[in-house]
PDB file of N, CA, C and O in Angstrom:
ATOM      1  N   MET A   1       0.855  -1.048  -0.005  1.00  0.00           N
ATOM      2  CA  MET A   1       0.099   0.109  -0.075  1.00  0.00           C
ATOM      3  C   MET A   1       0.850   1.190  -0.101  1.00  0.00           C
ATOM      4  O   MET A   1       0.296   2.318  -0.647  1.00  0.00           O
ATOM      5  N   ARG A   2       2.100   1.419   0.622  1.00  0.00           N
ATOM      6  CA  ARG A   2       2.724   2.417   0.782  1.00  0.00           C
ATOM      7  C   ARG A   2       3.397   2.784  -0.663  1.00  0.00           C
ATOM      8  O   ARG A   2       3.270   4.034  -0.892  1.00  0.00           O
ATOM      9  N   GLU A   3       3.840   1.696  -1.458  1.00  0.00           N
ATOM     10  CA  GLU A   3       4.364   2.426  -2.812  1.00  0.00           C
ATOM     11  C   GLU A   3       3.079   2.634  -3.616  1.00  0.00           C
ATOM     12  O   GLU A   3       3.224   3.552  -4.390  1.00  0.00           O
ATOM     13  N   GLU A   4       1.902   2.025  -3.472  1.00  0.00           N
ATOM     14  CA  GLU A   4       0.976   2.425  -4.395  1.00  0.00           C
ATOM     15  C   GLU A   4       0.348   3.871  -4.033  1.00  0.00           C
ATOM     16  O   GLU A   4       0.109   4.675  -4.829  1.00  0.00           O
ATOM     17  N   THR A   5       0.374   4.295  -2.704  1.00  0.00           N
ATOM     18  CA  THR A   5       0.027   5.330  -2.416  1.00  0.00           C
ATOM     19  C   THR A   5       0.955   6.380  -2.896  1.00  0.00           C
ATOM     20  O   THR A   5       0.564   7.575  -3.264  1.00  0.00           O
ATOM     21  N   GLY A   6       2.336   6.213  -2.781  1.00  0.00           N
ATOM     22  CA  GLY A   6       3.250   7.097  -3.167  1.00  0.00           C
ATOM     23  C   GLY A   6       3.238   7.561  -4.705  1.00  0.00           C
ATOM     24  O   GLY A   6       3.331   8.453  -5.137  1.00  0.00           O
ATOM     25  N   VAL A   7       2.891   6.389  -5.450  1.00  0.00           N
ATOM     26  CA  VAL A   7       2.843   6.667  -6.905  1.00  0.00           C
ATOM     27  C   VAL A   7       1.534   7.350  -7.101  1.00  0.00           C
ATOM     28  O   VAL A   7       1.463   8.313  -8.035  1.00  0.00           O
ATOM     29  N   TRP A   8       0.388   7.132  -6.488  1.00  0.00           N
ATOM     30  CA  TRP A   8      -0.829   7.947  -6.780  1.00  0.00           C
ATOM     31  C   TRP A   8      -0.429   9.350  -6.458  1.00  0.00           C
ATOM     32  O   TRP A   8      -0.996  10.398  -7.141  1.00  0.00           O
ATOM     33  N   PHE A   9       0.081   9.495  -5.177  1.00  0.00           N
ATOM     34  CA  PHE A   9       0.337  10.964  -4.865  1.00  0.00           C
ATOM     35  C   PHE A   9       1.250  11.773  -5.621  1.00  0.00           C
ATOM     36  O   PHE A   9       0.894  12.806  -6.224  1.00  0.00           O
ATOM     37  N   SER A  10       2.035  10.909  -6.216  1.00  0.00           N
ATOM     38  CA  SER A  10       3.215  11.583  -7.436  1.00  0.00           C
ATOM     39  C   SER A  10       2.484  11.851  -8.652  1.00  0.00           C
ATOM     40  O   SER A  10       2.767  13.055  -9.167  1.00  0.00           O
ATOM     41  N   ARG A  11       1.554  10.928  -8.982  1.00  0.00           N
ATOM     42  CA  ARG A  11       0.840  11.211 -10.131  1.00  0.00           C
ATOM     43  C   ARG A  11      -0.010  12.543 -10.086  1.00  0.00           C
ATOM     44  O   ARG A  11      -0.118  13.425 -10.901  1.00  0.00           O
ATOM     45  N   LEU A  12      -0.727  12.737  -8.906  1.00  0.00           N
ATOM     46  CA  LEU A  12      -1.505  13.957  -8.675  1.00  0.00           C
ATOM     47  C   LEU A  12      -0.516  15.035  -8.551  1.00  0.00           C
ATOM     48  O   LEU A  12      -0.885  16.315  -9.139  1.00  0.00           O
ATOM     49  N   HIS A  13       0.425  15.063  -8.006  1.00  0.00           N
ATOM     50  CA  HIS A  13       1.382  16.201  -7.685  1.00  0.00           C
ATOM     51  C   HIS A  13       2.012  16.629  -9.008  1.00  0.00           C
ATOM     52  O   HIS A  13       2.143  17.836  -9.215  1.00  0.00           O
ATOM     53  N   THR A  14       2.739  15.530  -9.972  1.00  0.00           N
ATOM     54  CA  THR A  14       3.228  15.834 -10.958  1.00  0.00           C
ATOM     55  C   THR A  14       2.303  15.968 -12.345  1.00  0.00           C
ATOM     56  O   THR A  14       2.897  16.312 -13.429  1.00  0.00           O
ATOM     57  N   GLY A  15       1.253  15.209 -12.460  1.00  0.00           N
ATOM     58  CA  GLY A  15       0.487  15.030 -13.406  1.00  0.00           C
ATOM     59  C   GLY A  15       1.026  13.994 -14.526  1.00  0.00           C
ATOM     60  O   GLY A  15       0.575  13.905 -15.539  1.00  0.00           O
ATOM     61  N   ALA A  16       2.123  13.080 -13.888  1.00  0.00           N
ATOM     62  CA  ALA A  16       2.644  12.103 -14.834  1.00  0.00           C
ATOM     63  C   ALA A  16       1.614  10.807 -15.024  1.00  0.00           C
ATOM     64  O   ALA A  16       0.938  10.648 -14.156  1.00  0.00           O
ATOM     65  N   GLU A  17       1.802  10.125 -16.307  1.00  0.00           N
ATOM     66  CA  GLU A  17       1.115   9.145 -16.374  1.00  0.00           C
ATOM     67  C   GLU A  17       1.675   7.832 -15.600  1.00  0.00           C
ATOM     68  O   GLU A  17       2.651   7.829 -15.713  1.00  0.00           O
ATOM     69  N   THR A  18       0.719   7.120 -15.160  1.00  0.00           N
ATOM     70  CA  THR A  18       1.240   5.959 -14.384  1.00  0.00           C
ATOM     71  C   THR A  18       0.007   4.798 -14.620  1.00  0.00           C
ATOM     72  O   THR A  18      -0.864   5.074 -14.844  1.00  0.00           O
ATOM     73  N   PRO A  19       0.518   3.599 -14.664  1.00  0.00           N
ATOM     74  CA  PRO A  19      -0.273   2.560 -14.891  1.00  0.00           C
ATOM     75  C   PRO A  19      -1.181   2.204 -13.543  1.00  0.00           C
ATOM     76  O   PRO A  19      -0.671   2.275 -12.630  1.00  0.00           O
ATOM     77  N   HIS A  20      -2.326   1.807 -13.942  1.00  0.00           N
ATOM     78  CA  HIS A  20      -3.429   1.676 -12.751  1.00  0.00           C
ATOM     79  C   HIS A  20      -4.156   0.336 -13.357  1.00  0.00           C
ATOM     80  O   HIS A  20      -4.679   0.186 -14.456  1.00  0.00           O
ATOM     81  N   ALA A  21      -4.643  -0.407 -12.272  1.00  0.00           N
ATOM     82  CA  ALA A  21      -5.454  -1.534 -12.739  1.00  0.00           C
ATOM     83  C   ALA A  21      -6.923  -1.027 -12.741  1.00  0.00           C
ATOM     84  O   ALA A  21      -7.284  -0.025 -11.906  1.00  0.00           O
ATOM     85  N   THR A  22      -7.821  -1.722 -13.431  1.00  0.00           N
ATOM     86  CA  THR A  22      -9.014  -1.518 -13.416  1.00  0.00           C
ATOM     87  C   THR A  22      -9.869  -1.947 -12.206  1.00  0.00           C
ATOM     88  O   THR A  22      -9.102  -2.682 -11.356  1.00  0.00           O
ATOM     89  N   ALA A  23     -10.864  -1.597 -11.837  1.00  0.00           N
ATOM     90  CA  ALA A  23     -11.585  -2.040 -10.796  1.00  0.00           C
ATOM     91  C   ALA A  23     -11.846  -3.684 -10.818  1.00  0.00           C
ATOM     92  O   ALA A  23     -11.794  -4.322  -9.662  1.00  0.00           O
ATOM     93  N   ALA A  24     -12.102  -4.245 -11.961  1.00  0.00           N
ATOM     94  CA  ALA A  24     -12.299  -5.608 -12.182  1.00  0.00           C
ATOM     95  C   ALA A  24     -10.894  -6.295 -11.814  1.00  0.00           C
ATOM     96  O   ALA A  24     -10.980  -7.349 -11.158  1.00  0.00           O
ATOM     97  N   GLU A  25      -9.829  -5.719 -12.364  1.00  0.00           N
ATOM     98  CA  GLU A  25      -8.559  -6.512 -11.945  1.00  0.00           C
ATOM     99  C   GLU A  25      -8.029  -6.372 -10.655  1.00  0.00           C
ATOM    100  O   GLU A  25      -7.812  -7.204  -9.775  1.00  0.00           O
ATOM    101  N   GLY A  26      -8.232  -5.143  -9.817  1.00  0.00           N
ATOM    102  CA  GLY A  26      -8.369  -5.007  -8.352  1.00  0.00           C
ATOM    103  C   GLY A  26      -9.069  -5.823  -7.754  1.00  0.00           C
ATOM    104  O   GLY A  26      -8.695  -6.700  -6.631  1.00  0.00           O
ATOM    105  N   HIS A  27     -10.470  -6.159  -8.001  1.00  0.00           N
ATOM    106  CA  HIS A  27     -11.210  -7.092  -7.301  1.00  0.00           C
ATOM    107  C   HIS A  27     -10.678  -8.553  -7.545  1.00  0.00           C
ATOM    108  O   HIS A  27     -10.697  -9.307  -6.521  1.00  0.00           O
ATOM    109  N   ARG A  28     -10.419  -8.803  -8.783  1.00  0.00           N
ATOM    110  CA  ARG A  28      -9.785 -10.249  -8.977  1.00  0.00           C
ATOM    111  C   ARG A  28      -8.538 -10.623  -8.079  1.00  0.00           C
ATOM    112  O   ARG A  28      -8.533 -11.509  -7.475  1.00  0.00           O
ATOM    113  N   ASN A  29      -7.725  -9.634  -8.001  1.00  0.00           N
ATOM    114  CA  ASN A  29      -6.417  -9.846  -7.225  1.00  0.00           C
ATOM    115  C   ASN A  29      -6.764  -9.723  -5.685  1.00  0.00           C
ATOM    116  O   ASN A  29      -6.244 -10.545  -4.893  1.00  0.00           O
ATOM    117  N   LEU A  30      -7.831  -9.015  -5.275  1.00  0.00           N
ATOM    118  CA  LEU A  30      -8.049  -9.193  -3.805  1.00  0.00           C
ATOM    119  C   LEU A  30      -8.694 -10.466  -3.563  1.00  0.00           C
ATOM    120  O   LEU A  30      -8.575 -11.125  -2.577  1.00  0.00           O
ATOM    121  N   MET A  31      -9.602 -10.865  -4.498  1.00  0.00           N
ATOM    122  CA  MET A  31     -10.370 -12.195  -3.919  1.00  0.00           C
ATOM    123  C   MET A  31      -9.284 -13.364  -4.255  1.00  0.00           C
ATOM    124  O   MET A  31      -9.339 -14.411  -3.382  1.00  0.00           O
ATOM    125  N   MET A  32      -8.287 -13.340  -5.146  1.00  0.00           N
ATOM    126  CA  MET A  32      -7.302 -14.256  -5.074  1.00  0.00           C
ATOM    127  C   MET A  32      -6.359 -14.281  -3.837  1.00  0.00           C
ATOM    128  O   MET A  32      -6.034 -15.288  -3.091  1.00  0.00           O
ATOM    129  N   THR A  33      -6.173 -13.067  -3.457  1.00  0.00           N
ATOM    130  CA  THR A  33      -5.233 -12.825  -2.102  1.00  0.00           C
ATOM    131  C   THR A  33      -5.940 -13.488  -0.826  1.00  0.00           C
ATOM    132  O   THR A  33      -5.461 -14.139   0.001  1.00  0.00           O
ATOM    133  N   MET A  34      -7.258 -13.062  -0.768  1.00  0.00           N
ATOM    134  CA  MET A  34      -8.082 -13.560   0.083  1.00  0.00           C
ATOM    135  C   MET A  34      -8.379 -15.201   0.122  1.00  0.00           C
ATOM    136  O   MET A  34      -8.431 -15.799   1.152  1.00  0.00           O
ATOM    137  N   ALA A  35      -8.350 -15.555  -1.038  1.00  0.00           N
ATOM    138  CA  ALA A  35      -8.475 -17.205  -1.249  1.00  0.00           C
ATOM    139  C   ALA A  35      -7.263 -17.744  -0.609  1.00  0.00           C
ATOM    140  O   ALA A  35      -7.137 -18.891  -0.133  1.00  0.00           O
ATOM    141  N   MET A  36      -5.944 -17.242  -0.986  1.00  0.00           N
ATOM    142  CA  MET A  36      -4.779 -17.862  -0.458  1.00  0.00           C
ATOM    143  C   MET A  36      -4.815 -17.604   1.088  1.00  0.00           C
ATOM    144  O   MET A  36      -4.422 -18.658   1.700  1.00  0.00           O
ATOM    145  N   ASP A  37      -5.309 -16.592   1.717  1.00  0.00           N
ATOM    146  CA  ASP A  37      -5.315 -16.329   3.209  1.00  0.00           C
ATOM    147  C   ASP A  37      -6.217 -17.551   3.659  1.00  0.00           C
ATOM    148  O   ASP A  37      -5.815 -18.188   4.782  1.00  0.00           O
ATOM    149  N   HIS A  38      -7.495 -17.634   3.032  1.00  0.00           N
ATOM    150  CA  HIS A  38      -8.381 -18.601   3.567  1.00  0.00           C
ATOM    151  C   HIS A  38      -7.873 -20.148   3.396  1.00  0.00           C
ATOM    152  O   HIS A  38      -7.850 -20.887   4.436  1.00  0.00           O
ATOM    153  N   SER A  39      -6.907 -20.392   2.437  1.00  0.00           N
ATOM    154  CA  SER A  39      -6.573 -21.820   2.219  1.00  0.00           C
ATOM    155  C   SER A  39      -5.487 -21.961   3.223  1.00  0.00           C
ATOM    156  O   SER A  39      -5.504 -23.106   3.844  1.00  0.00           O
ATOM    157  N   ALA A  40      -4.725 -21.074   3.672  1.00  0.00           N
ATOM    158  CA  ALA A  40      -3.723 -21.450   4.604  1.00  0.00           C
ATOM    159  C   ALA A  40      -4.393 -21.344   5.918  1.00  0.00           C
ATOM    160  O   ALA A  40      -3.962 -22.124   6.814  1.00  0.00           O
ATOM    161  N   LYS A  41      -5.291 -20.638   6.220  1.00  0.00           N
ATOM    162  CA  LYS A  41      -6.153 -20.788   7.456  1.00  0.00           C
ATOM    163  C   LYS A  41      -6.662 -22.204   7.669  1.00  0.00           C
ATOM    164  O   LYS A  41      -6.781 -22.648   8.857  1.00  0.00           O
ATOM    165  N   ILE A  42      -7.382 -22.715   6.633  1.00  0.00           N
ATOM    166  CA  ILE A  42      -7.869 -23.797   6.736  1.00  0.00           C
ATOM    167  C   ILE A  42      -7.195 -25.138   6.325  1.00  0.00           C
ATOM    168  O   ILE A  42      -7.379 -26.253   6.904  1.00  0.00           O
ATOM    169  N   GLY A  43      -5.998 -24.925   5.919  1.00  0.00           N
ATOM    170  CA  GLY A  43      -5.071 -26.121   5.562  1.00  0.00           C
ATOM    171  C   GLY A  43      -5.325 -27.064   4.324  1.00  0.00           C
ATOM    172  O   GLY A  43      -5.204 -28.060   4.275  1.00  0.00           O
ATOM    173  N   LYS A  44      -6.227 -26.273   3.543  1.00  0.00           N
ATOM    174  CA  LYS A  44      -6.554 -27.046   2.582  1.00  0.00           C
ATOM    175  C   LYS A  44      -6.523 -26.282   1.103  1.00  0.00           C
ATOM    176  O   LYS A  44      -6.796 -24.884   1.269  1.00  0.00           O
ATOM    177  N   ALA A  45      -6.471 -26.785  -0.095  1.00  0.00           N
ATOM    178  CA  ALA A  45      -6.550 -26.174  -1.323  1.00  0.00           C
ATOM    179  C   ALA A  45      -8.154 -25.541  -1.440  1.00  0.00           C
ATOM    180  O   ALA A  45      -8.902 -26.378  -1.112  1.00  0.00           O
ATOM    181  N   VAL A  46      -8.272 -24.365  -2.156  1.00  0.00           N
ATOM    182  CA  VAL A  46      -9.401 -23.995  -2.554  1.00  0.00           C
ATOM    183  C   VAL A  46      -9.758 -23.895  -3.995  1.00  0.00           C
ATOM    184  O   VAL A  46      -8.535 -23.547  -4.750  1.00  0.00           O
ATOM    185  N   SER A  47     -10.743 -24.042  -4.495  1.00  0.00           N
ATOM    186  CA  SER A  47     -11.170 -23.757  -5.937  1.00  0.00           C
ATOM    187  C   SER A  47     -11.320 -22.455  -6.121  1.00  0.00           C
ATOM    188  O   SER A  47     -11.902 -21.716  -5.552  1.00  0.00           O
ATOM    189  N   LEU A  48     -10.788 -21.898  -7.495  1.00  0.00           N
ATOM    190  CA  LEU A  48     -11.195 -20.613  -7.750  1.00  0.00           C
ATOM    191  C   LEU A  48     -11.808 -20.770  -9.169  1.00  0.00           C
ATOM    192  O   LEU A  48     -11.800 -21.689  -9.884  1.00  0.00           O
ATOM    193  N   PRO A  49     -12.752 -19.672  -9.303  1.00  0.00           N
ATOM    194  CA  PRO A  49     -12.880 -18.562  -8.450  1.00  0.00           C
ATOM    195  C   PRO A  49     -13.716 -18.812  -7.119  1.00  0.00           C
ATOM    196  O   PRO A  49     -14.362 -19.979  -7.065  1.00  0.00           O
ATOM    197  N   ILE A  50     -13.528 -18.272  -6.178  1.00  0.00           N
ATOM    198  CA  ILE A  50     -14.168 -18.314  -4.992  1.00  0.00           C
ATOM    199  C   ILE A  50     -15.248 -17.237  -4.628  1.00  0.00           C
ATOM    200  O   ILE A  50     -14.747 -16.065  -4.999  1.00  0.00           O
ATOM    201  N   SER A  51     -16.176 -17.495  -4.126  1.00  0.00           N
ATOM    202  CA  SER A  51     -17.166 -16.398  -3.693  1.00  0.00           C
ATOM    203  C   SER A  51     -17.020 -15.896  -2.366  1.00  0.00           C
ATOM    204  O   SER A  51     -16.283 -16.491  -1.470  1.00  0.00           O
ATOM    205  N   PRO A  52     -17.365 -14.531  -2.223  1.00  0.00           N
ATOM    206  CA  PRO A  52     -17.288 -14.019  -0.849  1.00  0.00           C
ATOM    207  C   PRO A  52     -17.789 -14.991   0.213  1.00  0.00           C
ATOM    208  O   PRO A  52     -17.443 -14.925   1.531  1.00  0.00           O
ATOM    209  N   GLU A  53     -18.913 -15.487   0.023  1.00  0.00           N
ATOM    210  CA  GLU A  53     -19.630 -16.456   0.841  1.00  0.00           C
ATOM    211  C   GLU A  53     -18.627 -17.573   1.437  1.00  0.00           C
ATOM    212  O   GLU A  53     -18.687 -17.841   2.446  1.00  0.00           O
ATOM    213  N   GLU A  54     -18.185 -17.991   0.476  1.00  0.00           N
ATOM    214  CA  GLU A  54     -17.182 -19.236   0.607  1.00  0.00           C
ATOM    215  C   GLU A  54     -15.827 -18.607   1.622  1.00  0.00           C
ATOM    216  O   GLU A  54     -15.537 -19.358   2.440  1.00  0.00           O
ATOM    217  N   LEU A  55     -15.613 -17.546   1.555  1.00  0.00           N
ATOM    218  CA  LEU A  55     -14.491 -16.974   2.461  1.00  0.00           C
ATOM    219  C   LEU A  55     -14.859 -16.566   3.681  1.00  0.00           C
ATOM    220  O   LEU A  55     -14.065 -16.572   4.651  1.00  0.00           O
ATOM    221  N   GLU A  56     -16.204 -16.646   3.962  1.00  0.00           N
ATOM    222  CA  GLU A  56     -16.683 -16.190   5.178  1.00  0.00           C
ATOM    223  C   GLU A  56     -16.869 -17.646   6.163  1.00  0.00           C
ATOM    224  O   GLU A  56     -17.116 -17.355   7.256  1.00  0.00           O
ATOM    225  N   GLU A  57     -16.663 -18.642   5.517  1.00  0.00           N
ATOM    226  CA  GLU A  57     -16.947 -19.948   6.214  1.00  0.00           C
ATOM    227  C   GLU A  57     -15.905 -20.271   7.250  1.00  0.00           C
ATOM    228  O   GLU A  57     -14.614 -19.788   7.038  1.00  0.00           O
TER     229      GLU A  57
END
């Protein structure tokens, strides 16, 4: 988050073009990260894609 915030602030300050993920790409990456955390917590592999409801179990 630190690096992302720094890049975002720099873009605002300088007007430089920077690459950014779309909302869909960000959501996909978040769900994959949460699935990895969930898998580690339960000690089992999980199937992807995973629903938010499955992550709450």
